[in-house]
XYZ file of N, CA and C in Angstrom:
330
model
N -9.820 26.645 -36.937
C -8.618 25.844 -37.117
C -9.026 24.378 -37.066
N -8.549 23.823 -38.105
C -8.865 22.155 -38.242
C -7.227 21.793 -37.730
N -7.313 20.154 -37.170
C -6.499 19.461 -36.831
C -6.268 17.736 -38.224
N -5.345 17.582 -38.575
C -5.262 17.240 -39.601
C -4.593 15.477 -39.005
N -4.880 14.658 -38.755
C -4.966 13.493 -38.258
C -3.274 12.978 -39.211
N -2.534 12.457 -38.257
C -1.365 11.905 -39.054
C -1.158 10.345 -38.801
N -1.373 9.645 -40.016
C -1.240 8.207 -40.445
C 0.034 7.927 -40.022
N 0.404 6.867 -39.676
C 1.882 6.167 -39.787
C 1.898 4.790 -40.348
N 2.882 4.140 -40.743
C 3.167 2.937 -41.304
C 3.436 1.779 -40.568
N 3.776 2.663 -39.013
C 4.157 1.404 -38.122
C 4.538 2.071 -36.998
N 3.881 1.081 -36.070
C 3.618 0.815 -34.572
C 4.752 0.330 -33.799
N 6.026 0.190 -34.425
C 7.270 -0.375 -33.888
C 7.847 0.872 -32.938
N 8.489 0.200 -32.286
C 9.381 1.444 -31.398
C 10.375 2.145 -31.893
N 10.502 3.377 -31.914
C 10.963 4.276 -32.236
C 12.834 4.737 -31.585
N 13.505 4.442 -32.162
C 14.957 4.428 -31.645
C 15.452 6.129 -31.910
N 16.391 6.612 -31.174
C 16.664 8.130 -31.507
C 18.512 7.892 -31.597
N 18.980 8.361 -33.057
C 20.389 7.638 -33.461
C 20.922 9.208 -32.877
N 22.596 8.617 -32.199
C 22.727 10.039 -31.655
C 23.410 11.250 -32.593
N 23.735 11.143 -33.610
C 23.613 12.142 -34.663
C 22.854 11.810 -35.920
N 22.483 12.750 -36.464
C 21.708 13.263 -37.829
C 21.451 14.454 -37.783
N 21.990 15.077 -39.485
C 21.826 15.796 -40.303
C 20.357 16.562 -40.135
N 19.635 16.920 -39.378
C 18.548 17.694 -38.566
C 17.931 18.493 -40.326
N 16.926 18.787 -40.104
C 15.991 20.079 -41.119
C 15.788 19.853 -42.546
N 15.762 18.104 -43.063
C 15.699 17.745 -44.237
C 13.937 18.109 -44.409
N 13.629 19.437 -45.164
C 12.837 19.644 -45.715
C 12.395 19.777 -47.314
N 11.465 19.414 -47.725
C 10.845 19.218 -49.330
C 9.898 19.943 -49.505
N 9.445 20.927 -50.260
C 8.656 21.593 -50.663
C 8.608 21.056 -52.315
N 7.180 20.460 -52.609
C 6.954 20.366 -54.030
C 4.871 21.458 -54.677
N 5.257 22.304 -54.734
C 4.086 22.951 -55.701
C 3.799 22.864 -56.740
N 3.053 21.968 -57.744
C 3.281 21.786 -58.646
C 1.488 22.370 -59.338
N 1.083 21.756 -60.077
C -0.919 22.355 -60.715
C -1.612 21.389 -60.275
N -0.774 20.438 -59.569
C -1.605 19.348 -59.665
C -1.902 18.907 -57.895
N -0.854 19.597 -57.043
C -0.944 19.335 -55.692
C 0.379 19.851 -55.108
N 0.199 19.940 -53.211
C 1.062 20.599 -52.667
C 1.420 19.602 -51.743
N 3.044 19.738 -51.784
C 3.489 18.790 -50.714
C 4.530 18.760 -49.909
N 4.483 18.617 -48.744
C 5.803 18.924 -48.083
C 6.126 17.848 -47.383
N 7.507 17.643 -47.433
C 8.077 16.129 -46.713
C 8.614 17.156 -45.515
N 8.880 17.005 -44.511
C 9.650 17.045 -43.015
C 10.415 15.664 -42.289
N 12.112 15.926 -42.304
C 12.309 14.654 -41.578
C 11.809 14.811 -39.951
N 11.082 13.640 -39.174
C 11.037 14.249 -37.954
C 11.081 12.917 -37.612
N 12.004 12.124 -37.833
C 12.119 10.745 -37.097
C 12.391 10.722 -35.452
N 13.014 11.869 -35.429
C 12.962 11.650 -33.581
C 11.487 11.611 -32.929
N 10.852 11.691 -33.357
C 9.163 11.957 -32.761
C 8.525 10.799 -33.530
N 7.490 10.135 -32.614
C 6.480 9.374 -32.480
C 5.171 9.997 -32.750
N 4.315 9.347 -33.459
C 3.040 10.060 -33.887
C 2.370 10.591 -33.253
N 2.468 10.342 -32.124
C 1.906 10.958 -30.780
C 2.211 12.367 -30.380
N 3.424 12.222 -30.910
C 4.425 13.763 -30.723
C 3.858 14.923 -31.844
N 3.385 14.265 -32.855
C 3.291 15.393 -34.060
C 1.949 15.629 -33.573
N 1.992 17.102 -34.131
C 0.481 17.402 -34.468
C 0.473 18.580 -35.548
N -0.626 18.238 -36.235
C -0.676 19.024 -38.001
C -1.966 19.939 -37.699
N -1.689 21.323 -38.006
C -3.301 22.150 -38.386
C -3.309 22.561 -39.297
N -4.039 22.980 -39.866
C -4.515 23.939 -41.047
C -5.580 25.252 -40.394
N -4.801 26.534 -40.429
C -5.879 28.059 -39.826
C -5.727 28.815 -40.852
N -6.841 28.692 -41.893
C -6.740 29.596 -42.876
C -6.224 29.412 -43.991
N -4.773 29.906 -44.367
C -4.449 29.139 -45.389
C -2.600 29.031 -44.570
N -2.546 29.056 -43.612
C -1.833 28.595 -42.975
C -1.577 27.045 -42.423
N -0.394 25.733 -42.744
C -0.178 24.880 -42.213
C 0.936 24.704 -40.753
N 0.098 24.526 -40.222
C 1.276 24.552 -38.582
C 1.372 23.139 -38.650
N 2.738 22.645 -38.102
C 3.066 21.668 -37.969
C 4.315 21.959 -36.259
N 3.730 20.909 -35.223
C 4.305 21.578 -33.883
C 4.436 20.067 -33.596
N 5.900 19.546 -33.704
C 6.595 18.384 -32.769
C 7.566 18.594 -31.758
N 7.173 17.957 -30.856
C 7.458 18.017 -29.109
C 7.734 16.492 -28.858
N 8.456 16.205 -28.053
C 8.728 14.909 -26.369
C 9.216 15.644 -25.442
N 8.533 15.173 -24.520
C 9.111 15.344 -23.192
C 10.441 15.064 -23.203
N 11.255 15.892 -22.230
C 12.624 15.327 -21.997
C 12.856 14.019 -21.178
N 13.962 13.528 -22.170
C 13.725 12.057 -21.838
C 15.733 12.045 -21.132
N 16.039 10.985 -20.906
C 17.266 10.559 -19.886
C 17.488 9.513 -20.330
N 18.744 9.263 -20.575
C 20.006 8.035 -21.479
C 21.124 8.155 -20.644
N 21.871 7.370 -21.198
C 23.294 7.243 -20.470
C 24.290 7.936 -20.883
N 23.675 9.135 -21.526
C 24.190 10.500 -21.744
C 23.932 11.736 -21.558
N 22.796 11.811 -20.872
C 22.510 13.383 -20.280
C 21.125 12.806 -20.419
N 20.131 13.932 -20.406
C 18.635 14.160 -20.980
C 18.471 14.962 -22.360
N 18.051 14.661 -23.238
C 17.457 15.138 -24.146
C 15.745 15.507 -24.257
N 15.700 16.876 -24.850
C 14.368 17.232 -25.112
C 14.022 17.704 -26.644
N 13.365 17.960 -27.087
C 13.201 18.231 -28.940
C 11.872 18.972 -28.836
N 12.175 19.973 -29.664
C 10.598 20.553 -30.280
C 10.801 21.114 -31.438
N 9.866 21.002 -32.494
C 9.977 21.725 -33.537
C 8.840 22.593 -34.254
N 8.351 23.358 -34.497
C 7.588 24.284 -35.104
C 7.912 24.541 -36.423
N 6.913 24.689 -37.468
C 6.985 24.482 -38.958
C 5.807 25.379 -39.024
N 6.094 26.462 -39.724
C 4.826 27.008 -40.231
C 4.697 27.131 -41.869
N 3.185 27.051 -42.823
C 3.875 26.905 -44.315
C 2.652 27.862 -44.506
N 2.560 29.049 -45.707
C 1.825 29.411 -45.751
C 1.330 28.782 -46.884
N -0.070 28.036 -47.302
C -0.778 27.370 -48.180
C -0.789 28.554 -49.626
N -0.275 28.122 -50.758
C -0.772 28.840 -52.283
C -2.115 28.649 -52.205
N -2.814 29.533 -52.486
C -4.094 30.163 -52.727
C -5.122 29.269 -53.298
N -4.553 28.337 -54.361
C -5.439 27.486 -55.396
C -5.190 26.087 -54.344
N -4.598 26.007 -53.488
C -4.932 24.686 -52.901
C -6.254 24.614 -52.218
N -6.840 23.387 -52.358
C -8.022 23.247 -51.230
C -7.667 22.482 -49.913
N -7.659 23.824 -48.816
C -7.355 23.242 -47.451
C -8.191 21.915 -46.853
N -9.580 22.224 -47.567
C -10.476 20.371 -46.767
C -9.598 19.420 -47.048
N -8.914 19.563 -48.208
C -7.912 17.849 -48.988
C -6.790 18.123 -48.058
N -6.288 18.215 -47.134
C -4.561 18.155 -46.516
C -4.679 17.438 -46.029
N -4.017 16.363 -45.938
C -3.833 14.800 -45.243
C -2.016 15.012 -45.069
N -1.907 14.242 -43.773
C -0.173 13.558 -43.326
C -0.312 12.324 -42.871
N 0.909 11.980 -43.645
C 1.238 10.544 -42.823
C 2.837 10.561 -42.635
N 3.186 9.761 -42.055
C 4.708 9.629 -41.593
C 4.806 7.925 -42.104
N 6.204 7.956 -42.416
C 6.578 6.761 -43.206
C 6.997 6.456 -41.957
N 7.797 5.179 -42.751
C 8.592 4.351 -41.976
C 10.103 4.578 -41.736
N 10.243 5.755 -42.691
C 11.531 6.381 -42.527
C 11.805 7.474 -41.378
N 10.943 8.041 -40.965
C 10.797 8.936 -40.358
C 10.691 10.369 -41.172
N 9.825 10.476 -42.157
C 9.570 11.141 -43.105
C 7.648 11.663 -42.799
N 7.713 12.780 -42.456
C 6.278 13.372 -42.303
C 6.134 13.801 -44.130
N 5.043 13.436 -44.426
C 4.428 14.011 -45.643
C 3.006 14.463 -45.864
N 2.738 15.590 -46.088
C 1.751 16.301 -46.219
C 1.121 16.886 -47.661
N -0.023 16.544 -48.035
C -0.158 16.665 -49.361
C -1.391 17.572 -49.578
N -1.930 18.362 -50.739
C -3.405 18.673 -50.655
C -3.295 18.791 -51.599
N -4.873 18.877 -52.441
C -4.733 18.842 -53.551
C -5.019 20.571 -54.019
N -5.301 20.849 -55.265
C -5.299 22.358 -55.762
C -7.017 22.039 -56.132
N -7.532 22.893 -55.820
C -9.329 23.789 -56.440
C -8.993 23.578 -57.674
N -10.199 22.943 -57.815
C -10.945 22.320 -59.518
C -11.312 23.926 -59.857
């Protein structure tokens, strides 16, 4: 199992708005590359972590439960994707925007 290093755009602090529309996921397969967007703006890069086991992509975001002037909140999320066959797992790279948008890409075997 490889661990797949996730880029971000920015080092700013991270605010958590108290509703949103939760599980905005993107799946694009196309001949040319594979890609999946995940919204996970509640989590800090620190929080994500990306693998690749096989032709399996795990994607596992966690924080500790945290305390506001509304209760405590805690978050975790688990994503599993199974990789199409013609992708090459060495190419999978993530980065997270500035939107709070995880994106994960690889390319497909020459």
């Amino acid at each position: 199992m490889s661990s797949i290093e996730v880029t971000h755009d920015s080092a700013s602090t991270w605010d958590w708005p108290l509703q949103h529309n939760d599980g905005v996921v993107k799946v694009h397969n196309t001949k040319d590359k594979f890609e999946v967007g995940l919204d996970v703006q509640f989590f800090t890069p620190k929080d994500i972590e990306v693998k690749v086991s096989g032709q399996d992509l795990l994607i596992h975001c966690r924080h500790e439960s945290r305390s506001d002037s509304h209760g405590t909140i805690a978050r975790e999320i688990n994503r599993a994707y199974k990789l199409p066959e013609d992708v090459d797992v060495t190419s999978v790279k993530s980065h997270l925007g500035t939107r709070g948008v995880l994106t994960i890409t690889a390319n497909k075997k020459a």
